[in-house]
Each structure stands twice: as C-alpha cells, then as structure tokens.
XYZ file of N, CA, C and O in Angstrom:
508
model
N 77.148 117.458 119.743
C 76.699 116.579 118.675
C 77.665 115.402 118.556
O 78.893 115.486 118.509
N 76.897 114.251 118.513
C 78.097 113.066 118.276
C 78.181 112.530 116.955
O 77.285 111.917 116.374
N 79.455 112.834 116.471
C 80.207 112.616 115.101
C 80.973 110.916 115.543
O 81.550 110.647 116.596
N 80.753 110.067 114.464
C 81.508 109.138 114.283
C 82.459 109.068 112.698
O 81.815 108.740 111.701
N 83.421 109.269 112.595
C 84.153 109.153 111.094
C 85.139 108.227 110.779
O 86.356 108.318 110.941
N 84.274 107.054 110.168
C 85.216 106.180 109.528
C 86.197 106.209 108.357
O 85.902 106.988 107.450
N 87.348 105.467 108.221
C 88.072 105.713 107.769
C 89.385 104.295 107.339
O 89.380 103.244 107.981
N 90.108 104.480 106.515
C 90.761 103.774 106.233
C 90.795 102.309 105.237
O 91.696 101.485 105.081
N 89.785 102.367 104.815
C 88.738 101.130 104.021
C 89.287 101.174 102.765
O 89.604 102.302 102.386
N 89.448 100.445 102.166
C 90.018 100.248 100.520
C 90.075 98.889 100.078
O 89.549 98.007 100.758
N 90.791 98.582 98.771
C 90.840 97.582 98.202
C 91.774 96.644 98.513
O 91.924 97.268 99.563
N 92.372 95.949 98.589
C 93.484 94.909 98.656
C 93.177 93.830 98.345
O 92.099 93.410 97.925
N 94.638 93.046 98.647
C 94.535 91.096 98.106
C 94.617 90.447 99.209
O 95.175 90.727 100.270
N 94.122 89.710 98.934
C 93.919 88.310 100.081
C 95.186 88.145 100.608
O 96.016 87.881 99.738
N 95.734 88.228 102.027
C 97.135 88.271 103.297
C 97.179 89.536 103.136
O 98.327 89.877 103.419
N 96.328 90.772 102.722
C 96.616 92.226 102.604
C 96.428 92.375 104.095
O 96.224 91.357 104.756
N 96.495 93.895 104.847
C 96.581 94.255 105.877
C 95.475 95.969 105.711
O 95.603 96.743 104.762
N 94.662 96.140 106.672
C 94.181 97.617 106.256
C 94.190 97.969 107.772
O 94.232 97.097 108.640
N 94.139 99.574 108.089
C 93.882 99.310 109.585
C 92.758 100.965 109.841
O 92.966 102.150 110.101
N 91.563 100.073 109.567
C 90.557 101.262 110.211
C 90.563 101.902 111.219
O 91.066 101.438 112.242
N 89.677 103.842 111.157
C 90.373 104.462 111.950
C 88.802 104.991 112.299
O 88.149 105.406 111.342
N 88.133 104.987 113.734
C 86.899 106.016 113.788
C 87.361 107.373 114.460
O 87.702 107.338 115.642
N 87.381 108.302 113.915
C 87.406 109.251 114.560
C 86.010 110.006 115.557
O 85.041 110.437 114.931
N 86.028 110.083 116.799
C 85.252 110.693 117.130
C 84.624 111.652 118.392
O 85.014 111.368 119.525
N 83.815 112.602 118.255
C 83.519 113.671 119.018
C 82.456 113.460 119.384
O 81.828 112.523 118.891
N 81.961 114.180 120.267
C 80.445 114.439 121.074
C 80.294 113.681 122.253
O 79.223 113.803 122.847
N 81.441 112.664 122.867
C 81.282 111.784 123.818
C 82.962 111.441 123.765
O 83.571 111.981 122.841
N 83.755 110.561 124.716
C 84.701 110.259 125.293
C 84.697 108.593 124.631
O 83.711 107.867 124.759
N 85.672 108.254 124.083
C 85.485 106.743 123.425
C 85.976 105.981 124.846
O 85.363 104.941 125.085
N 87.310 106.492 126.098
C 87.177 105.233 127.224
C 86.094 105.471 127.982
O 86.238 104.995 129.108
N 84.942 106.084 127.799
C 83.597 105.810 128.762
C 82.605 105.105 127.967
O 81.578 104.782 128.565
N 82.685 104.874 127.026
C 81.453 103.860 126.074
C 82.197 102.542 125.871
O 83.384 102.238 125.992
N 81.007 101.803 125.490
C 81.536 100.474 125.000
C 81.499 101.038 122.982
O 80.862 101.691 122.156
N 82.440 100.359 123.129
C 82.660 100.739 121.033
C 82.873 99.337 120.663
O 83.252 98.295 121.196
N 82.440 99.782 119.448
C 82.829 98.125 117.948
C 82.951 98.421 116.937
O 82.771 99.518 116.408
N 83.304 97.392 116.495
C 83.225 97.336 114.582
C 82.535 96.052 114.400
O 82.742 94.873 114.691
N 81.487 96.857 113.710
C 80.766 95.741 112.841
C 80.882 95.959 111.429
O 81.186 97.078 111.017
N 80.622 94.785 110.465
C 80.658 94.801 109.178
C 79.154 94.402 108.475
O 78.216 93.901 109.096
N 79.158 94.634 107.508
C 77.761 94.097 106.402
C 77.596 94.238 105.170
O 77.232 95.215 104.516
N 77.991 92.812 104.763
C 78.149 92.506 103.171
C 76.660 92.579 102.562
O 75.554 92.433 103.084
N 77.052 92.850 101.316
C 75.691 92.438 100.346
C 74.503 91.429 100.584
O 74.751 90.333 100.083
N 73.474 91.492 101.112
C 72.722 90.597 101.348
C 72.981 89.860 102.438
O 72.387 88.783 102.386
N 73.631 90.006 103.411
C 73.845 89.472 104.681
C 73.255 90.547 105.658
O 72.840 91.682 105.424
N 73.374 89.646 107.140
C 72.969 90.420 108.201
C 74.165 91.325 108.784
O 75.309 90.870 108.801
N 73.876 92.628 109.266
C 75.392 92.997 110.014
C 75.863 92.001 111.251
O 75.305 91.351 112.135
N 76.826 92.184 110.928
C 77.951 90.889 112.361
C 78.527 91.848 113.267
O 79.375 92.672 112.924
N 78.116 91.746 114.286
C 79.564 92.523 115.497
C 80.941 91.881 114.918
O 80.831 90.657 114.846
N 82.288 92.394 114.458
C 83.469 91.696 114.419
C 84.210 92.117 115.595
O 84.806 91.123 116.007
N 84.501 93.329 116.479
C 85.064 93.233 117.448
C 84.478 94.300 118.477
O 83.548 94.993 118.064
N 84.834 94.453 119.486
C 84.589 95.206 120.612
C 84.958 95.926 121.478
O 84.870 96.706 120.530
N 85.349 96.591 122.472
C 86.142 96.838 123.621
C 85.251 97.131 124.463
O 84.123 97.176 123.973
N 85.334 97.389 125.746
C 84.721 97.338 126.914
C 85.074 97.872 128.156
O 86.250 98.214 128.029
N 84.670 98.145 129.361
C 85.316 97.945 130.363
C 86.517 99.347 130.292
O 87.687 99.346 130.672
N 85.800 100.352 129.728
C 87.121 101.344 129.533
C 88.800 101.050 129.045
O 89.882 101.333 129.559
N 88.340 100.249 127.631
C 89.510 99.097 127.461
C 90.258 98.101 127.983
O 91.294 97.615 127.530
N 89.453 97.733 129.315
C 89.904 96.135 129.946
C 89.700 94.959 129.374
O 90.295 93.935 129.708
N 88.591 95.054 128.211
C 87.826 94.008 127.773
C 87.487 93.642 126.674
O 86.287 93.870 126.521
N 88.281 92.838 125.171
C 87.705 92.926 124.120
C 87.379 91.726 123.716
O 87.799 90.672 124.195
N 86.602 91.858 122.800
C 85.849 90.315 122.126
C 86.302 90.763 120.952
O 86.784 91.845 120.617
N 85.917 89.071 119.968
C 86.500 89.325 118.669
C 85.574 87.670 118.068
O 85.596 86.508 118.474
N 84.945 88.288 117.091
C 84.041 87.264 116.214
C 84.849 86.189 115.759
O 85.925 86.434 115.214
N 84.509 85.197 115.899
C 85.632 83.875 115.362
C 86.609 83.999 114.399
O 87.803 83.734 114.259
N 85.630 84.529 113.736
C 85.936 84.651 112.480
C 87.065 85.360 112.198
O 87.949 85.139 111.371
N 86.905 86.366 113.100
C 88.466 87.363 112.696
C 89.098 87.202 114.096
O 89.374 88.337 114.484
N 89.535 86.052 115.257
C 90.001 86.191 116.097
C 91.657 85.960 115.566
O 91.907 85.617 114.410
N 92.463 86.147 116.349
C 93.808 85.732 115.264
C 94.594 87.044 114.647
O 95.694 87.514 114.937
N 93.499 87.495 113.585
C 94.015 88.207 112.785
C 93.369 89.738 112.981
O 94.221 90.585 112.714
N 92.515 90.121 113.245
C 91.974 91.481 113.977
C 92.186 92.380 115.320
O 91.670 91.956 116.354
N 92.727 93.277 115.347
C 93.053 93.742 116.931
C 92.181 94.822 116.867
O 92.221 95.502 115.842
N 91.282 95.166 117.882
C 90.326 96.830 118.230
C 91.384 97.109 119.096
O 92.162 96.454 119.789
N 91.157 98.379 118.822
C 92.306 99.392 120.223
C 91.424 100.987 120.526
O 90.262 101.249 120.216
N 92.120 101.602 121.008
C 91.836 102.786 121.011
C 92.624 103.803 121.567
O 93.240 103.471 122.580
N 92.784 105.085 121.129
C 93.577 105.912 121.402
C 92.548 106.908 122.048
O 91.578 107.452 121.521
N 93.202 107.034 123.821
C 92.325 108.191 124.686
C 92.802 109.727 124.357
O 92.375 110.746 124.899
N 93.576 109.650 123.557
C 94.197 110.636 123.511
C 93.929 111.657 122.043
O 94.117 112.867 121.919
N 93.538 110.877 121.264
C 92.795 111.414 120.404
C 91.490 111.105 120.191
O 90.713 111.697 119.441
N 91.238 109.996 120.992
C 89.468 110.061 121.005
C 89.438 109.035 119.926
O 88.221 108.924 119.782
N 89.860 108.390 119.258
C 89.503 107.345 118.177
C 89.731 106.043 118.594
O 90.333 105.644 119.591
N 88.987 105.218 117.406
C 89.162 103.814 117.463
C 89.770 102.826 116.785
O 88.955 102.847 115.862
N 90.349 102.169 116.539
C 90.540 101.543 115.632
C 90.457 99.950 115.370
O 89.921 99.164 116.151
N 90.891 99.702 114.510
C 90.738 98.086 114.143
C 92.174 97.732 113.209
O 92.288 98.636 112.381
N 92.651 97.304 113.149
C 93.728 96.254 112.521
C 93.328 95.104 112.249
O 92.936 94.222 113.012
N 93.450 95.113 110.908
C 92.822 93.841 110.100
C 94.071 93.374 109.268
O 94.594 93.900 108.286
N 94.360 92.341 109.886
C 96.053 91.264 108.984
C 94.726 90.008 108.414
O 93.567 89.684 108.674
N 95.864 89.645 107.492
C 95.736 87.966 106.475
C 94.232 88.144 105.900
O 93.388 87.259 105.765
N 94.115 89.575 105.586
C 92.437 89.755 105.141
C 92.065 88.497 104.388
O 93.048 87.767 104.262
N 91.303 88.161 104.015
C 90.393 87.596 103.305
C 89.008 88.252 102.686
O 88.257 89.122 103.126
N 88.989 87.285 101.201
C 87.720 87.647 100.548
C 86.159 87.317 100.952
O 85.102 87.216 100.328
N 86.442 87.239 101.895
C 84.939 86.946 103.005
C 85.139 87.962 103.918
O 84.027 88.456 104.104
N 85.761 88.397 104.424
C 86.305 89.635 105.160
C 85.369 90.973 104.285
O 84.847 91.817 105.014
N 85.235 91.083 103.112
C 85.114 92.305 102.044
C 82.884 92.442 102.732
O 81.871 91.743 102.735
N 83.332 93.769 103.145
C 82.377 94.100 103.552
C 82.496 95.821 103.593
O 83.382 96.568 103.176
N 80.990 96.142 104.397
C 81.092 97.501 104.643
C 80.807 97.410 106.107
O 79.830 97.034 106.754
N 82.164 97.952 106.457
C 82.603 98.713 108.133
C 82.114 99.543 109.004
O 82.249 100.724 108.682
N 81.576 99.339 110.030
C 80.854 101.009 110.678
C 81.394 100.468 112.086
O 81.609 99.372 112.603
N 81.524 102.157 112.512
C 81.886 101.979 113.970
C 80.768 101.852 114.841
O 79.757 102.234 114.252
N 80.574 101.537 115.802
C 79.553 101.990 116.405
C 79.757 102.081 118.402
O 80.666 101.467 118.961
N 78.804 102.883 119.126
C 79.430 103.034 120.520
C 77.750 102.968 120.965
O 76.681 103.164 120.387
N 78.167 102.596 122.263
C 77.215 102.282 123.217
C 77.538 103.062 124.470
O 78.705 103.045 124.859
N 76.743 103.660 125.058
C 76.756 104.066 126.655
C 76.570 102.772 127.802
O 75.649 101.979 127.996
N 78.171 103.008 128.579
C 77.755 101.803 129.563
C 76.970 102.182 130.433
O 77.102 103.356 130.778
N 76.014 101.461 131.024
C 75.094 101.360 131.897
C 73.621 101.257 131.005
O 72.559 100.773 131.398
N 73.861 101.749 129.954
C 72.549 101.482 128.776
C 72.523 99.718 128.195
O 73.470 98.935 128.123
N 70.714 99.451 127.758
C 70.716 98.107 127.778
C 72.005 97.080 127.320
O 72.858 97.551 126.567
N 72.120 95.741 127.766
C 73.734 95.260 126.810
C 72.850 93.993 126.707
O 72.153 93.511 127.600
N 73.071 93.414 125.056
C 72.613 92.121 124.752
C 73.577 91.287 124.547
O 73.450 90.071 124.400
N 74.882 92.101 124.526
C 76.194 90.481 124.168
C 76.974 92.033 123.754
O 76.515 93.147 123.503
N 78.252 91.523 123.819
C 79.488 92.313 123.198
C 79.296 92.468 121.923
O 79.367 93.670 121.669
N 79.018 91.638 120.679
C 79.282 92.000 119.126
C 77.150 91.891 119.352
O 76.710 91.383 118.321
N 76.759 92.003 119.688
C 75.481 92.587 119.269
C 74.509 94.149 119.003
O 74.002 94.906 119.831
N 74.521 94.176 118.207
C 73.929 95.322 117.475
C 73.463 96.394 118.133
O 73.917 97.502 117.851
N 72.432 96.236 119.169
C 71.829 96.647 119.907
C 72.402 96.788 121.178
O 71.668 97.270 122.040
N 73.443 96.506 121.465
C 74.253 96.883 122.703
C 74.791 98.332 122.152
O 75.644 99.009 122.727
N 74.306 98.587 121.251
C 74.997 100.031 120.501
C 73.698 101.004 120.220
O 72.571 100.511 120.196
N 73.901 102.325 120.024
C 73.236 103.187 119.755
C 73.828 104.587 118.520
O 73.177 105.197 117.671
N 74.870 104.663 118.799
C 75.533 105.185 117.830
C 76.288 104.928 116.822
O 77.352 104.393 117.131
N 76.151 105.082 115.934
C 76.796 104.259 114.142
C 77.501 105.768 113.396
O 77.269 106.976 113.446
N 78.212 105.100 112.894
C 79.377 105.904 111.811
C 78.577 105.484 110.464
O 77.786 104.542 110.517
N 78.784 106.170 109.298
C 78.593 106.349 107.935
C 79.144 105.001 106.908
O 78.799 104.665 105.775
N 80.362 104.306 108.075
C 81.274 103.098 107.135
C 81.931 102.960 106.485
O 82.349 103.932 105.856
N 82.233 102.174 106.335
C 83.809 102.577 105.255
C 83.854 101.076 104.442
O 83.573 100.008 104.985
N 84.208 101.211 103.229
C 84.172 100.136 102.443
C 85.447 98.891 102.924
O 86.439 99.303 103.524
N 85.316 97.454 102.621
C 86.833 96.794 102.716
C 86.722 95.957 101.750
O 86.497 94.903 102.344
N 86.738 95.636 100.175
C 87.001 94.563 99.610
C 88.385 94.435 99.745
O 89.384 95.151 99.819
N 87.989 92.936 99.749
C 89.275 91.928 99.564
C 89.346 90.848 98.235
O 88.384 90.082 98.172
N 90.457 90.699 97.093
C 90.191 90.271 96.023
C 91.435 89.208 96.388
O 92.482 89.348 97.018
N 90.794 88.036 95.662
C 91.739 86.695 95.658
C 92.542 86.505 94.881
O 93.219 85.478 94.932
C-alpha cells in the first residue's frame, strides 16, 4: 500500500524558515519522480518543486527559486522541502506528491506528471 505523510507545516512570520518532511512507504522515493505542490484558497494547485532523474534533476517554480531546496533521503525513504525568507504568498496547503518514471510526464511542476498525493500539510505565513 502506498502511504504518503506530510509533515512539518505550521505558522510563522515573514523571513521565517519551515522545512517539510514526506514520509513514505509502498514504493522507493529514488525510483519515482516526487514534488511539492501547494494550494491556497481559491487558487489553482502550483507544482513548487521537484526532483527527478533519481535525484540528478530538480526544478523549482520562480517563485520559490532562491529560497526553496527539495532533497531526499534514500535512506529513510522521505522527502523533503526547505522553505527560507517565507513569505505571505508562500501560505498555502502543501502535498507531496510522486510519479512513476516511465509513466505519462507533462512538465516537472505539473500535476499530472504525478499520480500519488499525500493528505498536506498546512504553511501560513503572517506579515
């Protein structure tokens, strides 16, 4: 069964720092492509970052290039994200999500290059 468990999401102030954590089972995180996407209130979800390529390869939404790092640990099977100089546009809800490589790919931060989603994890950011 494939479990995704997000984690690490909370409140902070604007230059705060949080650093999300997916934990997960039922599949190998360096054989999928994984991300973090976010989705605020009344917006569309955004890919914010990616990895690839059995971690050779990451993208990162403009928006958070700079200040966001994806990583991943093979060793415990998780993912993560590091989020510095947050911002109150940043304040969203977080989900991990993984893709099987060789399954369809529409772009790195696109939605549908994914098939598996986590539950999410909250991130406001207050000014």
């Amino acid at each position: 069964e494939v479990q995704q468990v997000e984690s690490g999401g909370g409140s902070v102030q604007a230059g705060g720092s949080l650093r999300l954590s997916c934990a997960v089972s039922g599949y190998t995180v360096s054989r999928y492509r994984m991300g973090w996407f976010r989705q605020a209130p009344g917006k569309e979800r955004e890919g914010v970052a990616a990895i690839y390529n059995y971690g050779g390869s990451r993208y990162y939404a403009d928006s958070v290039k700079g200040r966001f790092t994806i990583s991943q640990d093979n060793a415990k099977n998780t993912l993560y994200l590091e989020m510095n100089s947050l911002k109150p546009e940043d304040s969203a809800m977080y989900y991990c999500a993984a893709g099987k490589n060789g399954d369809a790919w529409y772009g790195p931060l696109v939605a549908r290059s994914f098939v598996y989603w986590g539950q999410g994890t909250q991130v406001t950011v207050s000014s």
